Amino acid sequence: MAYGSPSRPEEIPAYFADIRSGRPASPEAVEELTERYRRIGGTSPLNEITERQRAALERELGLPVYVGMKHWTPRIAEAAEGALAEGAERVVGLVLAPHFSRMSVGGYHRQLEDALARRAELTFIASYHAFEPFIELLAERVSDALTSRSWEAGGGLRPAEAAAVQAREDSHVVFTAHSLPERILTDGDPYKEQLLETSSLVAERAGIESWSFAFQSESPTGEPWLGPDILDELDRLHGEGVRKVLVAPIGFVADHLEIYWDIDVEAREKAAELGLEVERTESLNDDPSFIRVLASLVTQQPAFHPAVITP
């Protein structure tokens, strides 16, 4: 299961209303969102990537896999009906979001549970934020980004081994994820705690000493959201003398608006103002290594044999 995204610019108003629980947005807000999509090429690649992930996971597992979107088509209910129509008696629900919050992943669970209506046994994977193969893959992404990017110094590239060591010494890693309203913490929601655990595990595995965590993609709802925001974090790092930053968006497993706009546009523009050099890790998307991580996660579930998977 995934969040979903409009496939064409003319779908943006309906999509925006959907994520606002049916409440239409102001023309100004719709125009602002439309402009963001325009600046990243007109649309988000999320739907296409999610379908590629679905197909790859189906091949890896040798079982039918269905896509259900929380805020666009095909809906989670459509995926559930498709699985039931094919005779599924057991369903494994997998959200393409590694960290649990009742406000986010919990919403996927409720939608799938309601759609199945006890017509099939449901095993729901609530979180995989500390799943060892997932941590290993993220650590590889961070290490690769630090050693393979063209971080310049002294007018030219250093020899490979020296560059690898120097990149770690020169660079600060900022792990990021989508922010949520602060009020989730009053109910003991594990979201922030899980994000910090993932960050710590990845940093330890990758041998990173200089790192921090920041949120991104806050919505203007009029209430406090979890922070610090990535733009404020860049300000702080600049003030401390940091000059090279690697952003690792561990809360996302695919390229979409929050990657292309919040990091590749806003964060890079902010960094340019501050004189910071900013890079980010490559998204997992349908990389075979990530598909194997998902398959391993699924096959470890007690209800797996046999099962129908709904990513």
Short mmCIF file of C-alpha atoms in Angstrom, two decimals:
data_model
loop_
_atom_site.label_atom_id
_atom_site.label_comp_id
_atom_site.label_asym_id
_atom_site.label_seq_id
_atom_site.Cartn_x
_atom_site.Cartn_y
_atom_site.Cartn_z
CA MET A 1 0.00 0.00 0.00
CA ALA A 2 1.19 3.51 -0.79
CA TYR A 3 0.03 7.10 -0.39
CA GLY A 4 -0.87 7.74 -4.02
CA SER A 5 -0.35 10.74 -6.26
CA PRO A 6 -2.16 12.50 -9.11
CA SER A 7 -1.13 11.18 -12.52
CA ARG A 8 -1.93 14.37 -14.44
CA PRO A 9 -2.01 18.09 -13.53
CA GLU A 10 -5.82 18.23 -13.95
CA GLU A 11 -6.17 15.62 -11.17
CA ILE A 12 -4.43 17.77 -8.56
CA PRO A 13 -7.56 19.53 -7.16
CA ALA A 14 -9.36 16.20 -6.60
CA TYR A 15 -6.25 14.66 -5.08
CA PHE A 16 -5.76 17.66 -2.79
CA ALA A 17 -9.36 17.38 -1.61
CA ASP A 18 -8.87 13.67 -0.93
CA ILE A 19 -5.89 14.18 1.37
CA ARG A 20 -7.97 16.86 3.12
CA SER A 21 -10.74 14.31 3.85
CA GLY A 22 -12.96 15.68 1.11
CA ARG A 23 -12.63 19.35 2.05
CA PRO A 24 -11.84 21.43 -1.06
CA ALA A 25 -8.69 23.53 -0.83
CA SER A 26 -8.59 27.22 -1.66
CA PRO A 27 -7.66 28.14 -5.25
CA GLU A 28 -4.43 29.66 -3.92
CA ALA A 29 -3.45 26.42 -2.16
CA VAL A 30 -4.23 24.35 -5.26
CA GLU A 31 -2.17 26.72 -7.39
CA GLU A 32 0.77 26.46 -4.99
CA LEU A 33 0.66 22.66 -5.08
CA THR A 34 0.28 22.68 -8.87
CA GLU A 35 3.35 24.91 -9.16
CA ARG A 36 5.37 22.45 -7.10
CA TYR A 37 4.40 19.63 -9.42
CA ARG A 38 5.21 21.82 -12.41
CA ARG A 39 8.70 22.48 -11.09
CA ILE A 40 9.43 18.77 -10.69
CA GLY A 41 8.26 17.96 -14.22
CA GLY A 42 4.47 18.13 -14.03
CA THR A 43 3.69 14.94 -12.11
CA SER A 44 5.10 12.69 -9.42
CA PRO A 45 6.62 9.31 -10.39
CA LEU A 46 5.16 7.65 -7.27
CA ASN A 47 2.34 5.70 -8.94
CA GLU A 48 4.63 4.33 -11.64
CA ILE A 49 7.31 3.37 -9.12
CA THR A 50 4.76 1.68 -6.85
CA GLU A 51 3.54 -0.43 -9.77
CA ARG A 52 7.13 -1.43 -10.56
CA GLN A 53 7.63 -2.38 -6.91
CA ARG A 54 4.44 -4.44 -6.99
CA ALA A 55 5.46 -6.32 -10.13
CA ALA A 56 8.98 -6.96 -8.86
CA LEU A 57 7.75 -8.21 -5.48
CA GLU A 58 5.26 -10.50 -7.21
CA ARG A 59 8.06 -12.02 -9.26
CA GLU A 60 10.26 -12.40 -6.19
CA LEU A 61 7.55 -14.09 -4.12
CA GLY A 62 5.83 -16.05 -6.85
CA LEU A 63 2.48 -14.93 -5.44
CA PRO A 64 -0.10 -12.35 -6.53
CA VAL A 65 0.61 -8.85 -5.23
CA TYR A 66 -1.89 -5.99 -5.41
CA VAL A 67 -1.47 -2.22 -5.13
CA GLY A 68 -3.83 -0.16 -2.99
CA MET A 69 -3.48 3.62 -2.59
CA LYS A 70 -4.59 5.57 0.44
CA HIS A 71 -5.41 8.77 -1.42
CA TRP A 72 -5.65 7.82 -5.09
CA THR A 73 -6.51 4.99 -7.43
CA PRO A 74 -6.41 2.06 -7.29
CA ARG A 75 -7.83 2.35 -3.79
CA ILE A 76 -6.99 0.00 -0.94
CA ALA A 77 -10.56 -1.30 -1.08
CA GLU A 78 -10.13 -2.10 -4.77
CA ALA A 79 -6.98 -4.08 -4.03
CA ALA A 80 -8.76 -6.01 -1.29
CA GLU A 81 -11.66 -6.87 -3.59
CA GLY A 82 -9.23 -7.97 -6.27
CA ALA A 83 -7.48 -10.31 -3.86
CA LEU A 84 -10.77 -11.75 -2.63
CA ALA A 85 -12.02 -12.24 -6.16
CA GLU A 86 -8.93 -14.36 -6.84
CA GLY A 87 -9.79 -16.56 -3.87
CA ALA A 88 -7.45 -15.17 -1.23
CA GLU A 89 -8.06 -16.59 2.24
CA ARG A 90 -5.08 -14.90 3.88
CA VAL A 91 -3.76 -11.43 3.11
CA VAL A 92 -0.52 -9.79 4.22
CA GLY A 93 -0.80 -5.99 4.36
CA LEU A 94 2.45 -4.13 3.68
CA VAL A 95 2.70 -0.34 3.66
CA LEU A 96 5.55 1.25 1.73
CA ALA A 97 6.37 3.33 4.82
CA PRO A 98 8.79 1.79 7.34
CA HIS A 99 7.77 3.69 10.49
CA PHE A 100 4.51 3.31 12.36
CA SER A 101 2.20 6.09 13.42
CA ARG A 102 -1.47 5.64 14.20
CA MET A 103 -2.11 8.73 12.08
CA SER A 104 -0.31 7.41 9.00
CA VAL A 105 0.28 3.65 8.81
CA GLY A 106 -2.61 3.08 11.20
CA GLY A 107 -4.91 4.63 8.60
CA TYR A 108 -3.82 2.08 5.99
CA HIS A 109 -4.51 -0.71 8.46
CA ARG A 110 -8.02 0.53 9.17
CA GLN A 111 -8.84 0.91 5.48
CA LEU A 112 -7.63 -2.60 4.62
CA GLU A 113 -9.32 -4.17 7.62
CA ASP A 114 -12.62 -2.48 6.76
CA ALA A 115 -12.33 -3.50 3.10
CA LEU A 116 -11.69 -7.15 3.90
CA ALA A 117 -14.55 -7.16 6.43
CA ARG A 118 -13.35 -10.47 7.92
CA ARG A 119 -13.68 -12.23 4.57
CA ALA A 120 -9.99 -13.17 4.73
CA GLU A 121 -7.42 -13.52 7.49
CA LEU A 122 -5.28 -10.37 7.70
CA THR A 123 -1.67 -10.15 8.80
CA PHE A 124 -0.60 -6.52 8.88
CA ILE A 125 3.07 -5.48 8.97
CA ALA A 126 2.93 -2.37 11.13
CA SER A 127 6.61 -1.40 10.95
CA TYR A 128 9.98 -2.52 9.68
CA HIS A 129 12.04 0.39 10.95
CA ALA A 130 14.65 -1.86 12.63
CA PHE A 131 14.47 -4.83 10.24
CA GLU A 132 18.08 -5.90 9.84
CA PRO A 133 18.14 -6.25 6.02
CA PHE A 134 16.46 -2.84 5.72
CA ILE A 135 19.02 -1.19 8.01
CA GLU A 136 21.85 -2.82 6.06
CA LEU A 137 20.49 -1.52 2.75
CA LEU A 138 20.08 2.03 4.06
CA ALA A 139 23.60 1.96 5.48
CA GLU A 140 24.92 0.90 2.08
CA ARG A 141 23.04 3.79 0.46
CA VAL A 142 24.60 6.29 2.87
CA SER A 143 28.10 4.85 2.49
CA ASP A 144 27.82 4.79 -1.29
CA ALA A 145 26.63 8.39 -1.39
CA LEU A 146 29.49 9.59 0.78
CA THR A 147 32.17 7.83 -1.24
CA SER A 148 30.91 7.98 -4.82
CA ARG A 149 29.65 11.53 -5.19
CA SER A 150 31.98 14.13 -6.62
CA TRP A 151 32.68 15.96 -3.38
CA GLU A 152 35.33 18.42 -4.48
CA ALA A 153 38.22 19.63 -2.40
CA GLY A 154 41.53 21.20 -3.21
CA GLY A 155 40.60 21.68 -6.84
CA GLY A 156 40.29 17.99 -7.71
CA LEU A 157 39.22 14.50 -6.68
CA ARG A 158 41.32 12.60 -4.17
CA PRO A 159 42.38 8.97 -4.65
CA ALA A 160 39.52 6.61 -3.82
CA GLU A 161 40.62 5.47 -0.36
CA ALA A 162 41.55 8.94 0.81
CA ALA A 163 38.27 10.29 -0.55
CA ALA A 164 36.25 7.70 1.35
CA VAL A 165 37.89 8.62 4.64
CA GLN A 166 37.78 12.34 4.00
CA ALA A 167 34.12 12.27 2.93
CA ARG A 168 33.13 10.95 6.34
CA GLU A 169 35.25 13.53 8.12
CA ASP A 170 33.98 16.45 6.03
CA SER A 171 30.29 15.56 5.76
CA HIS A 172 27.33 15.65 8.10
CA VAL A 173 24.42 13.27 7.46
CA VAL A 174 20.86 14.47 8.09
CA PHE A 175 18.25 11.72 8.22
CA THR A 176 14.74 12.92 7.35
CA ALA A 177 11.12 11.78 7.30
CA HIS A 178 7.69 13.30 6.82
CA SER A 179 6.59 15.43 9.76
CA LEU A 180 3.29 14.89 11.57
CA PRO A 181 1.35 17.05 14.05
CA GLU A 182 3.00 17.22 17.48
CA ARG A 183 -0.18 16.01 19.14
CA ILE A 184 0.63 12.42 18.19
CA LEU A 185 3.26 12.40 20.96
CA THR A 186 0.69 13.00 23.70
CA ASP A 187 -0.85 9.62 22.86
CA GLY A 188 2.46 7.79 23.07
CA ASP A 189 2.76 7.36 19.31
CA PRO A 190 6.06 5.57 18.46
CA TYR A 191 6.68 7.41 15.17
CA LYS A 192 9.46 9.78 16.26
CA GLU A 193 11.11 7.15 18.45
CA GLN A 194 11.21 4.67 15.57
CA LEU A 195 12.71 7.26 13.23
CA LEU A 196 15.49 8.05 15.69
CA GLU A 197 16.15 4.34 16.19
CA THR A 198 16.49 3.80 12.45
CA SER A 199 18.83 6.78 12.17
CA SER A 200 21.03 5.54 14.99
CA LEU A 201 21.20 2.00 13.62
CA VAL A 202 22.04 3.19 10.09
CA ALA A 203 24.68 5.63 11.34
CA GLU A 204 26.31 2.94 13.45
CA ARG A 205 26.30 0.43 10.59
CA ALA A 206 27.72 2.97 8.13
CA GLY A 207 30.34 4.25 10.56
CA ILE A 208 28.88 7.78 10.64
CA GLU A 209 29.70 9.91 13.68
CA SER A 210 28.41 13.30 12.55
CA TRP A 211 24.66 13.02 12.01
CA SER A 212 21.33 14.47 13.07
CA PHE A 213 17.64 14.01 12.34
CA ALA A 214 15.15 16.49 10.90
CA PHE A 215 11.58 16.41 9.66
CA GLN A 216 10.29 17.69 6.33
CA SER A 217 7.07 18.24 4.39
CA GLU A 218 5.10 19.93 7.18
CA SER A 219 1.59 20.99 6.12
CA PRO A 220 0.19 24.45 7.00
CA THR A 221 -2.64 23.25 9.25
CA GLY A 222 -2.34 25.92 11.92
CA GLU A 223 -1.09 23.53 14.62
CA PRO A 224 2.46 22.66 15.71
CA TRP A 225 4.21 19.89 13.77
CA LEU A 226 7.20 17.78 14.73
CA GLY A 227 10.55 19.44 14.22
CA PRO A 228 13.17 20.55 13.57
CA ASP A 229 12.39 21.14 9.93
CA ILE A 230 15.13 20.33 7.43
CA LEU A 231 15.48 23.99 6.43
CA ASP A 232 15.99 25.04 10.05
CA GLU A 233 18.47 22.18 10.49
CA LEU A 234 20.51 23.45 7.55
CA ASP A 235 20.60 26.87 9.22
CA ARG A 236 21.85 25.29 12.43
CA LEU A 237 24.52 23.24 10.70
CA HIS A 238 25.75 26.26 8.77
CA GLY A 239 26.07 28.14 12.05
CA GLU A 240 28.20 25.32 13.43
CA GLY A 241 30.59 25.46 10.50
CA VAL A 242 29.36 22.42 8.58
CA ARG A 243 29.90 22.81 4.84
CA LYS A 244 28.87 19.45 3.32
CA VAL A 245 25.56 17.76 4.07
CA LEU A 246 24.20 14.44 2.90
CA VAL A 247 20.41 14.16 3.27
CA ALA A 248 19.17 10.60 3.79
CA PRO A 249 15.33 10.52 3.64
CA ILE A 250 14.88 7.26 5.57
CA GLY A 251 11.14 7.80 5.97
CA PHE A 252 10.55 7.37 2.22
CA VAL A 253 11.15 4.36 -0.02
CA ALA A 254 10.34 5.94 -3.40
CA ASP A 255 10.85 9.14 -5.34
CA HIS A 256 7.85 11.46 -5.21
CA LEU A 257 6.94 15.09 -4.51
CA GLU A 258 8.42 15.07 -1.00
CA ILE A 259 11.78 14.00 -2.42
CA TYR A 260 11.85 16.04 -5.62
CA TRP A 261 10.41 19.23 -4.10
CA ASP A 262 11.23 19.31 -0.38
CA ILE A 263 14.81 18.10 -0.80
CA ASP A 264 15.87 18.57 -4.42
CA VAL A 265 14.32 22.04 -4.72
CA GLU A 266 13.68 23.67 -1.33
CA ALA A 267 16.59 22.19 0.63
CA ARG A 268 19.03 22.73 -2.23
CA GLU A 269 17.89 26.34 -2.66
CA LYS A 270 18.31 26.92 1.06
CA ALA A 271 21.74 25.31 0.97
CA ALA A 272 22.79 27.53 -1.93
CA GLU A 273 21.80 30.61 0.07
CA LEU A 274 23.95 29.39 2.97
CA GLY A 275 26.88 28.28 0.85
CA LEU A 276 26.38 24.63 1.81
CA GLU A 277 27.00 21.68 -0.48
CA VAL A 278 24.06 19.28 -0.28
CA GLU A 279 23.59 15.82 -1.76
CA ARG A 280 21.03 13.11 -0.97
CA THR A 281 20.97 9.35 -1.04
CA GLU A 282 19.29 7.64 -3.96
CA SER A 283 15.75 6.42 -3.28
CA LEU A 284 15.18 2.69 -2.96
CA ASN A 285 12.40 2.58 -5.57
CA ASP A 286 12.34 -0.84 -7.27
CA ASP A 287 16.01 -1.61 -6.73
CA PRO A 288 16.30 -5.43 -6.61
CA SER A 289 18.02 -5.18 -3.23
CA PHE A 290 15.00 -3.40 -1.75
CA ILE A 291 12.58 -5.85 -3.34
CA ARG A 292 14.51 -8.67 -1.68
CA VAL A 293 14.22 -6.84 1.64
CA LEU A 294 10.44 -6.62 1.23
CA ALA A 295 10.21 -10.27 0.22
CA SER A 296 12.24 -11.30 3.24
CA LEU A 297 10.01 -9.20 5.47
CA VAL A 298 6.87 -10.82 4.06
CA THR A 299 8.10 -14.39 4.17
CA GLN A 300 8.93 -14.05 7.85
CA GLN A 301 5.27 -13.48 8.70
CA PRO A 302 3.60 -16.49 10.37
CA ALA A 303 0.61 -16.25 8.03
CA PHE A 304 2.70 -16.17 4.87
CA HIS A 305 2.16 -19.67 3.46
CA PRO A 306 0.16 -19.26 1.30
CA ALA A 307 -0.75 -15.57 1.20
CA VAL A 308 -1.73 -12.71 -1.05
CA ILE A 309 0.33 -9.57 -0.57
CA THR A 310 -1.07 -6.04 -0.73
CA PRO A 311 1.78 -3.47 -0.97
#
